[in-house]
Amino acid sequence: MIDLFYELLDKIGFVHPVHPPLTHIPMGLVIGAFFFALIALLFRRSILPPFAYRRIILLALIFTFPSALFGYMDWQHFYDGSWIFPIKIKLVLTGVLIVLLIIAFIIGRKVKLETKSMLGIFTLCLLTVTLLGYYGGQLMFE
C-alpha cells in the first residue's frame, strides 16, 4: 500500500519524502504558541484571547498525527524500516510531543495561559519539536 502511494507520487514527478514539508505545520504552531505566551508573560498582558492558545495547541496536536503517519511511511519507503538511531529518537520524541500537547491543552482549559506553568509546557514542546527537527536533519543531510 505504501509503495503504491509513492509510485503514484513518482508518476506525477514528486520523488521526495512527504513528511518533511508537513512537519512545518505542527512545528510552526508550537513555536507560535511559545512566543505568544512568552510575550504575554513578559508584558503581563494577554496577546491573544484564551481560546486562541487552546486552538493553536489543538491544531498542533491534530497535525502531529498526519506528520507522524507520513514520517512512518517515508521511513518504510526510503529507509526500508531500518532501526537507525535518529529514527528511534524521533519515534520517542513524537510520543513525548503528543503527550505534552495533550497536557498543554488540558491544563490550558484550567489555568490562565499567561502563567509560568503554561510557558514551561510550551517550552518543553518547543524543545521537543527542535530536537525532532534536528534528528530529521540528521536523516536527510548526513
Short mmCIF file of N, CA, C and O in Angstrom, two decimals:
data_model
loop_
_atom_site.label_atom_id
_atom_site.label_comp_id
_atom_site.label_asym_id
_atom_site.label_seq_id
_atom_site.Cartn_x
_atom_site.Cartn_y
_atom_site.Cartn_z
N MET A 1 0.82 -1.20 0.00
CA MET A 1 0.00 0.00 0.00
C MET A 1 0.86 1.26 0.00
O MET A 1 0.60 2.20 -0.72
N ILE A 2 1.90 1.24 0.86
CA ILE A 2 2.80 2.40 0.92
C ILE A 2 3.51 2.58 -0.41
O ILE A 2 3.63 3.71 -0.91
N ASP A 3 3.96 1.47 -0.98
CA ASP A 3 4.68 1.56 -2.27
C ASP A 3 3.79 2.11 -3.37
O ASP A 3 4.25 2.86 -4.23
N LEU A 4 2.50 1.75 -3.35
CA LEU A 4 1.57 2.28 -4.35
C LEU A 4 1.45 3.80 -4.25
O LEU A 4 1.40 4.50 -5.26
N PHE A 5 1.42 4.29 -3.02
CA PHE A 5 1.34 5.73 -2.79
C PHE A 5 2.55 6.44 -3.39
O PHE A 5 2.43 7.45 -4.09
N TYR A 6 3.75 5.90 -3.13
CA TYR A 6 4.97 6.53 -3.64
C TYR A 6 5.12 6.35 -5.14
O TYR A 6 5.70 7.20 -5.81
N GLU A 7 4.60 5.25 -5.69
CA GLU A 7 4.60 5.08 -7.14
C GLU A 7 3.72 6.13 -7.81
O GLU A 7 4.07 6.68 -8.85
N LEU A 8 2.56 6.41 -7.21
CA LEU A 8 1.67 7.45 -7.73
C LEU A 8 2.37 8.81 -7.70
O LEU A 8 2.33 9.55 -8.68
N LEU A 9 3.01 9.12 -6.58
CA LEU A 9 3.75 10.39 -6.49
C LEU A 9 4.87 10.45 -7.51
O LEU A 9 5.11 11.49 -8.12
N ASP A 10 5.54 9.33 -7.71
CA ASP A 10 6.63 9.27 -8.69
C ASP A 10 6.11 9.54 -10.10
O ASP A 10 6.77 10.22 -10.90
N LYS A 11 4.93 9.04 -10.41
CA LYS A 11 4.34 9.23 -11.73
C LYS A 11 4.01 10.69 -12.01
O LYS A 11 4.02 11.12 -13.17
N ILE A 12 3.73 11.47 -10.96
CA ILE A 12 3.45 12.89 -11.18
C ILE A 12 4.70 13.75 -10.98
O ILE A 12 4.63 14.97 -10.97
N GLY A 13 5.85 13.08 -10.78
CA GLY A 13 7.11 13.80 -10.70
C GLY A 13 7.57 14.18 -9.31
O GLY A 13 8.56 14.90 -9.15
N PHE A 14 6.88 13.72 -8.28
CA PHE A 14 7.28 14.04 -6.91
C PHE A 14 8.02 12.84 -6.34
O PHE A 14 7.43 11.81 -6.05
N VAL A 15 9.34 12.96 -6.20
CA VAL A 15 10.16 11.83 -5.76
C VAL A 15 10.74 12.05 -4.36
O VAL A 15 11.53 11.25 -3.89
N HIS A 16 10.33 13.10 -3.70
CA HIS A 16 10.88 13.44 -2.38
C HIS A 16 10.04 12.82 -1.26
O HIS A 16 8.88 12.47 -1.45
N PRO A 17 10.60 12.77 -0.05
CA PRO A 17 9.80 12.34 1.10
C PRO A 17 8.64 13.32 1.34
O PRO A 17 8.78 14.52 1.10
N VAL A 18 7.52 12.80 1.80
CA VAL A 18 6.33 13.61 2.02
C VAL A 18 6.36 14.24 3.42
O VAL A 18 5.83 15.33 3.63
N HIS A 19 6.99 13.57 4.36
CA HIS A 19 6.98 14.00 5.76
C HIS A 19 7.58 15.39 6.02
O HIS A 19 6.95 16.19 6.71
N PRO A 20 8.76 15.71 5.49
CA PRO A 20 9.39 16.98 5.88
C PRO A 20 8.54 18.24 5.67
O PRO A 20 8.44 19.06 6.59
N PRO A 21 7.89 18.42 4.52
CA PRO A 21 7.09 19.65 4.39
C PRO A 21 5.91 19.71 5.35
O PRO A 21 5.52 20.78 5.79
N LEU A 22 5.37 18.55 5.69
CA LEU A 22 4.21 18.51 6.58
C LEU A 22 4.58 18.86 8.02
O LEU A 22 3.74 19.35 8.77
N THR A 23 5.82 18.64 8.39
CA THR A 23 6.24 18.89 9.78
C THR A 23 6.21 20.37 10.13
O THR A 23 6.16 20.72 11.31
N HIS A 24 6.25 21.23 9.14
CA HIS A 24 6.27 22.67 9.42
C HIS A 24 4.99 23.16 10.07
O HIS A 24 5.00 24.17 10.77
N ILE A 25 3.90 22.45 9.86
CA ILE A 25 2.62 22.89 10.44
C ILE A 25 2.63 22.74 11.96
O ILE A 25 2.49 23.75 12.68
N PRO A 26 2.80 21.53 12.51
CA PRO A 26 2.80 21.45 13.98
C PRO A 26 3.98 22.19 14.61
O PRO A 26 3.84 22.79 15.68
N MET A 27 5.13 22.17 13.94
CA MET A 27 6.30 22.88 14.49
C MET A 27 6.04 24.38 14.56
O MET A 27 6.34 25.03 15.57
N GLY A 28 5.49 24.94 13.51
CA GLY A 28 5.20 26.37 13.49
C GLY A 28 4.16 26.76 14.54
O GLY A 28 4.28 27.81 15.18
N LEU A 29 3.17 25.92 14.71
CA LEU A 29 2.14 26.20 15.72
C LEU A 29 2.72 26.17 17.13
O LEU A 29 2.39 27.02 17.96
N VAL A 30 3.59 25.20 17.40
CA VAL A 30 4.22 25.12 18.72
C VAL A 30 5.12 26.33 18.95
O VAL A 30 5.09 26.94 20.03
N ILE A 31 5.90 26.69 17.95
CA ILE A 31 6.78 27.86 18.08
C ILE A 31 5.95 29.12 18.30
O ILE A 31 6.26 29.95 19.15
N GLY A 32 4.85 29.26 17.56
CA GLY A 32 3.97 30.42 17.74
C GLY A 32 3.37 30.48 19.13
O GLY A 32 3.35 31.53 19.76
N ALA A 33 2.87 29.35 19.62
CA ALA A 33 2.29 29.31 20.97
C ALA A 33 3.33 29.72 22.01
O ALA A 33 3.03 30.49 22.93
N PHE A 34 4.55 29.22 21.86
CA PHE A 34 5.61 29.56 22.80
C PHE A 34 5.87 31.07 22.81
O PHE A 34 5.90 31.70 23.87
N PHE A 35 6.04 31.66 21.64
CA PHE A 35 6.37 33.09 21.59
C PHE A 35 5.21 33.98 22.02
O PHE A 35 5.43 35.00 22.68
N PHE A 36 3.98 33.61 21.69
CA PHE A 36 2.84 34.38 22.17
C PHE A 36 2.75 34.33 23.70
O PHE A 36 2.49 35.33 24.35
N ALA A 37 2.98 33.14 24.27
CA ALA A 37 2.94 33.01 25.73
C ALA A 37 4.09 33.76 26.39
O ALA A 37 3.91 34.39 27.43
N LEU A 38 5.27 33.70 25.78
CA LEU A 38 6.43 34.41 26.33
C LEU A 38 6.20 35.91 26.33
O LEU A 38 6.42 36.59 27.34
N ILE A 39 5.72 36.45 25.23
CA ILE A 39 5.46 37.89 25.14
C ILE A 39 4.37 38.29 26.13
O ILE A 39 4.48 39.32 26.81
N ALA A 40 3.32 37.49 26.24
CA ALA A 40 2.23 37.79 27.19
C ALA A 40 2.74 37.79 28.62
O ALA A 40 2.37 38.66 29.42
N LEU A 41 3.61 36.85 28.95
CA LEU A 41 4.15 36.79 30.31
C LEU A 41 5.09 37.96 30.58
O LEU A 41 5.04 38.57 31.64
N LEU A 42 5.92 38.30 29.61
CA LEU A 42 6.87 39.41 29.79
C LEU A 42 6.16 40.75 29.97
O LEU A 42 6.56 41.57 30.78
N PHE A 43 5.11 40.97 29.19
CA PHE A 43 4.40 42.24 29.24
C PHE A 43 3.18 42.21 30.16
O PHE A 43 2.47 43.20 30.28
N ARG A 44 2.96 41.06 30.79
CA ARG A 44 1.87 40.87 31.75
C ARG A 44 0.50 41.29 31.19
O ARG A 44 -0.30 41.90 31.88
N ARG A 45 0.32 40.97 29.95
CA ARG A 45 -0.99 41.20 29.34
C ARG A 45 -1.22 40.19 28.23
O ARG A 45 -0.29 39.74 27.58
N SER A 46 -2.46 39.86 28.06
CA SER A 46 -2.83 38.85 27.08
C SER A 46 -2.66 39.39 25.66
O SER A 46 -3.12 40.48 25.34
N ILE A 47 -1.97 38.64 24.86
CA ILE A 47 -1.80 39.00 23.45
C ILE A 47 -2.96 38.44 22.63
O ILE A 47 -3.47 39.08 21.74
N LEU A 48 -3.34 37.22 22.96
CA LEU A 48 -4.43 36.53 22.28
C LEU A 48 -5.53 36.18 23.29
O LEU A 48 -5.24 36.02 24.47
N PRO A 49 -6.75 36.03 22.82
CA PRO A 49 -7.79 35.54 23.74
C PRO A 49 -7.46 34.10 24.16
O PRO A 49 -6.81 33.37 23.41
N PRO A 50 -7.90 33.69 25.35
CA PRO A 50 -7.54 32.35 25.86
C PRO A 50 -7.88 31.21 24.91
O PRO A 50 -7.13 30.26 24.78
N PHE A 51 -9.01 31.30 24.22
CA PHE A 51 -9.38 30.20 23.33
C PHE A 51 -8.42 30.07 22.16
O PHE A 51 -8.26 28.99 21.60
N ALA A 52 -7.72 31.15 21.80
CA ALA A 52 -6.78 31.09 20.68
C ALA A 52 -5.60 30.18 21.00
O ALA A 52 -5.15 29.41 20.15
N TYR A 53 -5.08 30.26 22.24
CA TYR A 53 -3.99 29.37 22.64
C TYR A 53 -4.42 27.91 22.55
O TYR A 53 -3.68 27.06 22.06
N ARG A 54 -5.61 27.64 23.06
CA ARG A 54 -6.10 26.26 23.03
C ARG A 54 -6.26 25.77 21.59
O ARG A 54 -5.97 24.62 21.29
N ARG A 55 -6.72 26.64 20.72
CA ARG A 55 -6.89 26.23 19.32
C ARG A 55 -5.54 26.03 18.63
O ARG A 55 -5.40 25.13 17.81
N ILE A 56 -4.57 26.86 18.98
CA ILE A 56 -3.23 26.67 18.41
C ILE A 56 -2.68 25.31 18.83
O ILE A 56 -2.17 24.55 18.00
N ILE A 57 -2.80 24.99 20.11
CA ILE A 57 -2.30 23.71 20.62
C ILE A 57 -3.10 22.55 20.03
O ILE A 57 -2.53 21.52 19.65
N LEU A 58 -4.41 22.70 19.93
CA LEU A 58 -5.23 21.65 19.34
C LEU A 58 -4.84 21.40 17.88
O LEU A 58 -4.71 20.26 17.45
N LEU A 59 -4.63 22.48 17.12
CA LEU A 59 -4.19 22.32 15.72
C LEU A 59 -2.83 21.63 15.64
O LEU A 59 -2.60 20.79 14.79
N ALA A 60 -1.92 22.01 16.54
CA ALA A 60 -0.61 21.36 16.55
C ALA A 60 -0.77 19.87 16.83
O ALA A 60 -0.12 19.03 16.19
N LEU A 61 -1.63 19.54 17.78
CA LEU A 61 -1.88 18.13 18.11
C LEU A 61 -2.49 17.39 16.93
O LEU A 61 -2.04 16.30 16.57
N ILE A 62 -3.48 17.98 16.30
CA ILE A 62 -4.13 17.35 15.15
C ILE A 62 -3.13 17.10 14.02
O ILE A 62 -3.07 16.01 13.45
N PHE A 63 -2.32 18.11 13.69
CA PHE A 63 -1.39 17.97 12.57
C PHE A 63 -0.16 17.13 12.90
O PHE A 63 0.58 16.75 12.00
N THR A 64 0.04 16.81 14.18
CA THR A 64 1.14 15.92 14.54
C THR A 64 0.87 14.51 14.03
O THR A 64 1.79 13.80 13.61
N PHE A 65 -0.40 14.11 13.99
CA PHE A 65 -0.73 12.75 13.57
C PHE A 65 -0.45 12.50 12.08
O PHE A 65 0.21 11.51 11.75
N PRO A 66 -0.91 13.35 11.15
CA PRO A 66 -0.53 13.09 9.75
C PRO A 66 0.97 13.23 9.52
O PRO A 66 1.55 12.52 8.71
N SER A 67 1.59 14.14 10.25
CA SER A 67 3.04 14.29 10.12
C SER A 67 3.74 13.00 10.56
O SER A 67 4.66 12.52 9.88
N ALA A 68 3.29 12.42 11.66
CA ALA A 68 3.87 11.16 12.13
C ALA A 68 3.56 10.02 11.16
O ALA A 68 4.42 9.18 10.90
N LEU A 69 2.36 9.99 10.64
CA LEU A 69 1.98 8.95 9.69
C LEU A 69 2.87 8.99 8.45
O LEU A 69 3.40 7.97 8.01
N PHE A 70 3.05 10.18 7.88
CA PHE A 70 3.90 10.30 6.69
C PHE A 70 5.37 10.08 7.04
O PHE A 70 6.15 9.61 6.20
N GLY A 71 5.76 10.39 8.27
CA GLY A 71 7.11 10.06 8.72
C GLY A 71 7.32 8.56 8.73
O GLY A 71 8.35 8.05 8.28
N TYR A 72 6.32 7.85 9.23
CA TYR A 72 6.38 6.38 9.24
C TYR A 72 6.45 5.84 7.81
O TYR A 72 7.25 4.96 7.50
N MET A 73 5.61 6.39 6.94
CA MET A 73 5.58 5.92 5.55
C MET A 73 6.92 6.21 4.86
O MET A 73 7.44 5.34 4.14
N ASP A 74 7.46 7.40 5.05
CA ASP A 74 8.76 7.73 4.47
C ASP A 74 9.85 6.80 5.00
O ASP A 74 10.72 6.36 4.25
N TRP A 75 9.80 6.51 6.29
CA TRP A 75 10.77 5.62 6.90
C TRP A 75 10.71 4.23 6.26
O TRP A 75 11.73 3.63 5.93
N GLN A 76 9.50 3.74 6.07
CA GLN A 76 9.35 2.42 5.45
C GLN A 76 9.82 2.43 3.99
O GLN A 76 10.49 1.50 3.55
N HIS A 77 9.48 3.49 3.28
CA HIS A 77 9.79 3.54 1.85
C HIS A 77 11.26 3.87 1.57
O HIS A 77 11.91 3.20 0.77
N PHE A 78 11.79 4.90 2.22
CA PHE A 78 13.14 5.36 1.89
C PHE A 78 14.24 4.68 2.72
O PHE A 78 15.39 4.65 2.31
N TYR A 79 13.89 4.18 3.90
CA TYR A 79 14.89 3.56 4.78
C TYR A 79 14.62 2.08 5.05
O TYR A 79 15.27 1.48 5.89
N ASP A 80 13.63 1.53 4.35
CA ASP A 80 13.26 0.12 4.50
C ASP A 80 13.00 -0.27 5.95
O ASP A 80 13.28 -1.40 6.36
N GLY A 81 12.50 0.66 6.74
CA GLY A 81 12.18 0.36 8.14
C GLY A 81 13.39 0.10 9.00
O GLY A 81 13.28 -0.51 10.06
N SER A 82 14.55 0.56 8.56
CA SER A 82 15.79 0.34 9.30
C SER A 82 15.77 1.09 10.64
O SER A 82 15.45 2.27 10.69
N TRP A 83 16.15 0.39 11.71
CA TRP A 83 16.12 0.97 13.06
C TRP A 83 17.40 1.75 13.35
O TRP A 83 18.18 1.39 14.22
N ILE A 84 17.62 2.82 12.62
CA ILE A 84 18.79 3.65 12.87
C ILE A 84 18.50 4.63 14.01
O ILE A 84 17.34 4.91 14.32
N PHE A 85 19.56 5.12 14.63
CA PHE A 85 19.43 5.92 15.85
C PHE A 85 18.48 7.12 15.69
O PHE A 85 17.60 7.31 16.54
N PRO A 86 18.61 7.95 14.64
CA PRO A 86 17.69 9.10 14.55
C PRO A 86 16.21 8.69 14.48
O PRO A 86 15.36 9.39 15.02
N ILE A 87 15.93 7.56 13.86
CA ILE A 87 14.54 7.09 13.78
C ILE A 87 14.03 6.73 15.18
O ILE A 87 12.91 7.09 15.56
N LYS A 88 14.84 6.04 15.95
CA LYS A 88 14.44 5.66 17.31
C LYS A 88 14.15 6.91 18.14
O LYS A 88 13.14 6.98 18.85
N ILE A 89 15.03 7.89 18.04
CA ILE A 89 14.86 9.14 18.80
C ILE A 89 13.59 9.86 18.34
O ILE A 89 12.81 10.35 19.17
N LYS A 90 13.37 9.93 17.04
CA LYS A 90 12.20 10.63 16.52
C LYS A 90 10.90 9.95 16.96
O LYS A 90 9.91 10.62 17.25
N LEU A 91 10.89 8.63 17.02
CA LEU A 91 9.69 7.92 17.48
C LEU A 91 9.38 8.25 18.94
O LEU A 91 8.23 8.52 19.30
N VAL A 92 10.41 8.26 19.77
CA VAL A 92 10.23 8.59 21.19
C VAL A 92 9.78 10.05 21.34
O VAL A 92 8.83 10.35 22.06
N LEU A 93 10.46 10.95 20.63
CA LEU A 93 10.14 12.38 20.74
C LEU A 93 8.73 12.69 20.22
O LEU A 93 8.06 13.58 20.76
N THR A 94 8.28 11.96 19.22
CA THR A 94 6.91 12.16 18.73
C THR A 94 5.90 11.80 19.81
O THR A 94 4.92 12.53 20.03
N GLY A 95 6.14 10.71 20.51
CA GLY A 95 5.27 10.34 21.63
C GLY A 95 5.30 11.38 22.73
O GLY A 95 4.25 11.75 23.29
N VAL A 96 6.48 11.87 23.04
CA VAL A 96 6.63 12.92 24.06
C VAL A 96 5.86 14.17 23.64
O VAL A 96 5.15 14.78 24.45
N LEU A 97 5.99 14.56 22.38
CA LEU A 97 5.29 15.76 21.89
C LEU A 97 3.78 15.60 22.00
O LEU A 97 3.09 16.52 22.45
N ILE A 98 3.27 14.46 21.62
CA ILE A 98 1.82 14.23 21.71
C ILE A 98 1.35 14.34 23.16
O ILE A 98 0.35 15.02 23.45
N VAL A 99 2.07 13.74 24.07
CA VAL A 99 1.71 13.81 25.50
C VAL A 99 1.77 15.26 25.98
O VAL A 99 0.85 15.74 26.67
N LEU A 100 2.83 15.98 25.64
CA LEU A 100 2.96 17.38 26.07
C LEU A 100 1.85 18.26 25.50
O LEU A 100 1.32 19.13 26.19
N LEU A 101 1.48 18.04 24.25
CA LEU A 101 0.40 18.83 23.65
C LEU A 101 -0.94 18.53 24.32
O LEU A 101 -1.75 19.44 24.53
N ILE A 102 -1.17 17.28 24.66
CA ILE A 102 -2.41 16.93 25.38
C ILE A 102 -2.42 17.60 26.74
O ILE A 102 -3.43 18.17 27.16
N ILE A 103 -1.29 17.55 27.44
CA ILE A 103 -1.20 18.20 28.76
C ILE A 103 -1.43 19.70 28.62
O ILE A 103 -2.18 20.30 29.40
N ALA A 104 -0.79 20.32 27.62
CA ALA A 104 -0.96 21.76 27.40
C ALA A 104 -2.42 22.10 27.12
O ALA A 104 -2.94 23.10 27.62
N PHE A 105 -3.08 21.27 26.34
CA PHE A 105 -4.47 21.53 26.01
C PHE A 105 -5.36 21.40 27.26
O PHE A 105 -6.21 22.25 27.51
N ILE A 106 -5.14 20.37 28.04
CA ILE A 106 -5.96 20.14 29.24
C ILE A 106 -5.70 21.21 30.29
O ILE A 106 -6.62 21.80 30.84
N ILE A 107 -4.43 21.47 30.59
CA ILE A 107 -4.09 22.47 31.60
C ILE A 107 -4.52 23.87 31.13
O ILE A 107 -4.96 24.68 31.94
N GLY A 108 -4.41 24.11 29.84
CA GLY A 108 -4.81 25.41 29.29
C GLY A 108 -6.28 25.72 29.47
O GLY A 108 -6.68 26.88 29.42
N ARG A 109 -7.08 24.71 29.71
CA ARG A 109 -8.50 24.93 29.96
C ARG A 109 -8.76 25.33 31.40
O ARG A 109 -9.81 25.87 31.71
N LYS A 110 -7.77 25.07 32.29
CA LYS A 110 -7.99 25.29 33.72
C LYS A 110 -7.23 26.48 34.29
O LYS A 110 -7.64 27.04 35.29
N VAL A 111 -6.11 26.85 33.69
CA VAL A 111 -5.30 27.94 34.24
C VAL A 111 -5.19 29.07 33.22
O VAL A 111 -5.46 28.88 32.05
N LYS A 112 -4.76 30.22 33.72
CA LYS A 112 -4.51 31.34 32.81
C LYS A 112 -3.34 30.99 31.92
O LYS A 112 -2.35 30.43 32.35
N LEU A 113 -3.46 31.32 30.68
CA LEU A 113 -2.46 30.91 29.71
C LEU A 113 -1.19 31.75 29.76
O LEU A 113 -0.19 31.37 29.19
N GLU A 114 -1.22 32.86 30.45
CA GLU A 114 -0.02 33.71 30.55
C GLU A 114 0.75 33.42 31.84
O GLU A 114 1.35 34.30 32.41
N THR A 115 0.72 32.18 32.31
CA THR A 115 1.42 31.82 33.54
C THR A 115 2.74 31.14 33.22
O THR A 115 2.97 30.67 32.10
N LYS A 116 3.58 31.06 34.25
CA LYS A 116 4.88 30.40 34.08
C LYS A 116 4.71 28.91 33.80
O LYS A 116 5.50 28.33 33.07
N SER A 117 3.68 28.31 34.37
CA SER A 117 3.48 26.87 34.14
C SER A 117 3.15 26.60 32.67
O SER A 117 3.65 25.64 32.09
N MET A 118 2.31 27.44 32.07
CA MET A 118 1.98 27.25 30.66
C MET A 118 3.20 27.53 29.79
O MET A 118 3.46 26.80 28.84
N LEU A 119 3.96 28.56 30.14
CA LEU A 119 5.18 28.84 29.38
C LEU A 119 6.15 27.66 29.52
O LEU A 119 6.83 27.31 28.55
N GLY A 120 6.19 27.03 30.68
CA GLY A 120 7.04 25.86 30.88
C GLY A 120 6.64 24.71 29.96
O GLY A 120 7.50 24.07 29.34
N ILE A 121 5.35 24.46 29.86
CA ILE A 121 4.87 23.39 28.98
C ILE A 121 5.18 23.74 27.52
O ILE A 121 5.64 22.90 26.74
N PHE A 122 4.93 25.00 27.14
CA PHE A 122 5.22 25.42 25.77
C PHE A 122 6.71 25.33 25.49
O PHE A 122 7.13 25.01 24.37
N THR A 123 7.55 25.59 26.49
CA THR A 123 8.99 25.49 26.33
C THR A 123 9.39 24.03 26.09
O THR A 123 10.23 23.75 25.23
N LEU A 124 8.79 23.11 26.85
CA LEU A 124 9.07 21.69 26.63
C LEU A 124 8.63 21.24 25.23
O LEU A 124 9.33 20.48 24.57
N CYS A 125 7.47 21.74 24.79
CA CYS A 125 7.01 21.44 23.43
C CYS A 125 8.00 22.00 22.40
O CYS A 125 8.33 21.32 21.42
N LEU A 126 8.46 23.22 22.62
CA LEU A 126 9.42 23.85 21.71
C LEU A 126 10.72 23.04 21.66
O LEU A 126 11.27 22.81 20.58
N LEU A 127 11.22 22.63 22.81
CA LEU A 127 12.43 21.80 22.85
C LEU A 127 12.23 20.50 22.09
O LEU A 127 13.11 20.05 21.35
N THR A 128 11.07 19.90 22.26
CA THR A 128 10.78 18.63 21.60
C THR A 128 10.74 18.78 20.08
O THR A 128 11.35 17.99 19.37
N VAL A 129 10.04 19.82 19.58
CA VAL A 129 9.99 19.98 18.12
C VAL A 129 11.36 20.37 17.57
O VAL A 129 11.72 20.01 16.44
N THR A 130 12.16 21.09 18.36
CA THR A 130 13.51 21.43 17.92
C THR A 130 14.35 20.17 17.77
O THR A 130 15.07 20.00 16.77
N LEU A 131 14.27 19.28 18.75
CA LEU A 131 15.01 18.02 18.66
C LEU A 131 14.49 17.14 17.53
O LEU A 131 15.28 16.48 16.84
N LEU A 132 13.18 17.13 17.32
CA LEU A 132 12.63 16.38 16.19
C LEU A 132 13.19 16.90 14.87
O LEU A 132 13.57 16.13 13.98
N GLY A 133 13.25 18.22 14.74
CA GLY A 133 13.81 18.82 13.53
C GLY A 133 15.29 18.52 13.38
O GLY A 133 15.77 18.24 12.27
N TYR A 134 16.02 18.54 14.48
CA TYR A 134 17.45 18.25 14.44
C TYR A 134 17.69 16.82 13.95
O TYR A 134 18.50 16.59 13.04
N TYR A 135 17.00 15.86 14.53
CA TYR A 135 17.20 14.47 14.13
C TYR A 135 16.64 14.20 12.74
O TYR A 135 17.13 13.32 12.02
N GLY A 136 15.62 14.94 12.33
CA GLY A 136 15.16 14.84 10.94
C GLY A 136 16.22 15.34 9.99
O GLY A 136 16.46 14.74 8.92
N GLY A 137 16.88 16.41 10.36
CA GLY A 137 18.00 16.92 9.56
C GLY A 137 19.15 15.92 9.50
O GLY A 137 19.81 15.77 8.47
N GLN A 138 19.39 15.23 10.61
CA GLN A 138 20.42 14.19 10.63
C GLN A 138 20.12 13.12 9.60
O GLN A 138 21.02 12.62 8.93
N LEU A 139 18.85 12.76 9.48
CA LEU A 139 18.46 11.75 8.50
C LEU A 139 18.64 12.24 7.06
O LEU A 139 19.11 11.52 6.19
N MET A 140 18.25 13.48 6.83
CA MET A 140 18.25 14.00 5.46
C MET A 140 19.62 14.41 4.96
O MET A 140 19.92 14.26 3.78
N PHE A 141 20.44 14.95 5.84
CA PHE A 141 21.67 15.58 5.37
C PHE A 141 22.95 14.88 5.80
O PHE A 141 24.02 15.39 5.61
N GLU A 142 22.83 13.71 6.41
CA GLU A 142 24.03 13.01 6.81
C GLU A 142 24.35 11.89 5.87
O GLU A 142 23.56 11.28 5.27
#
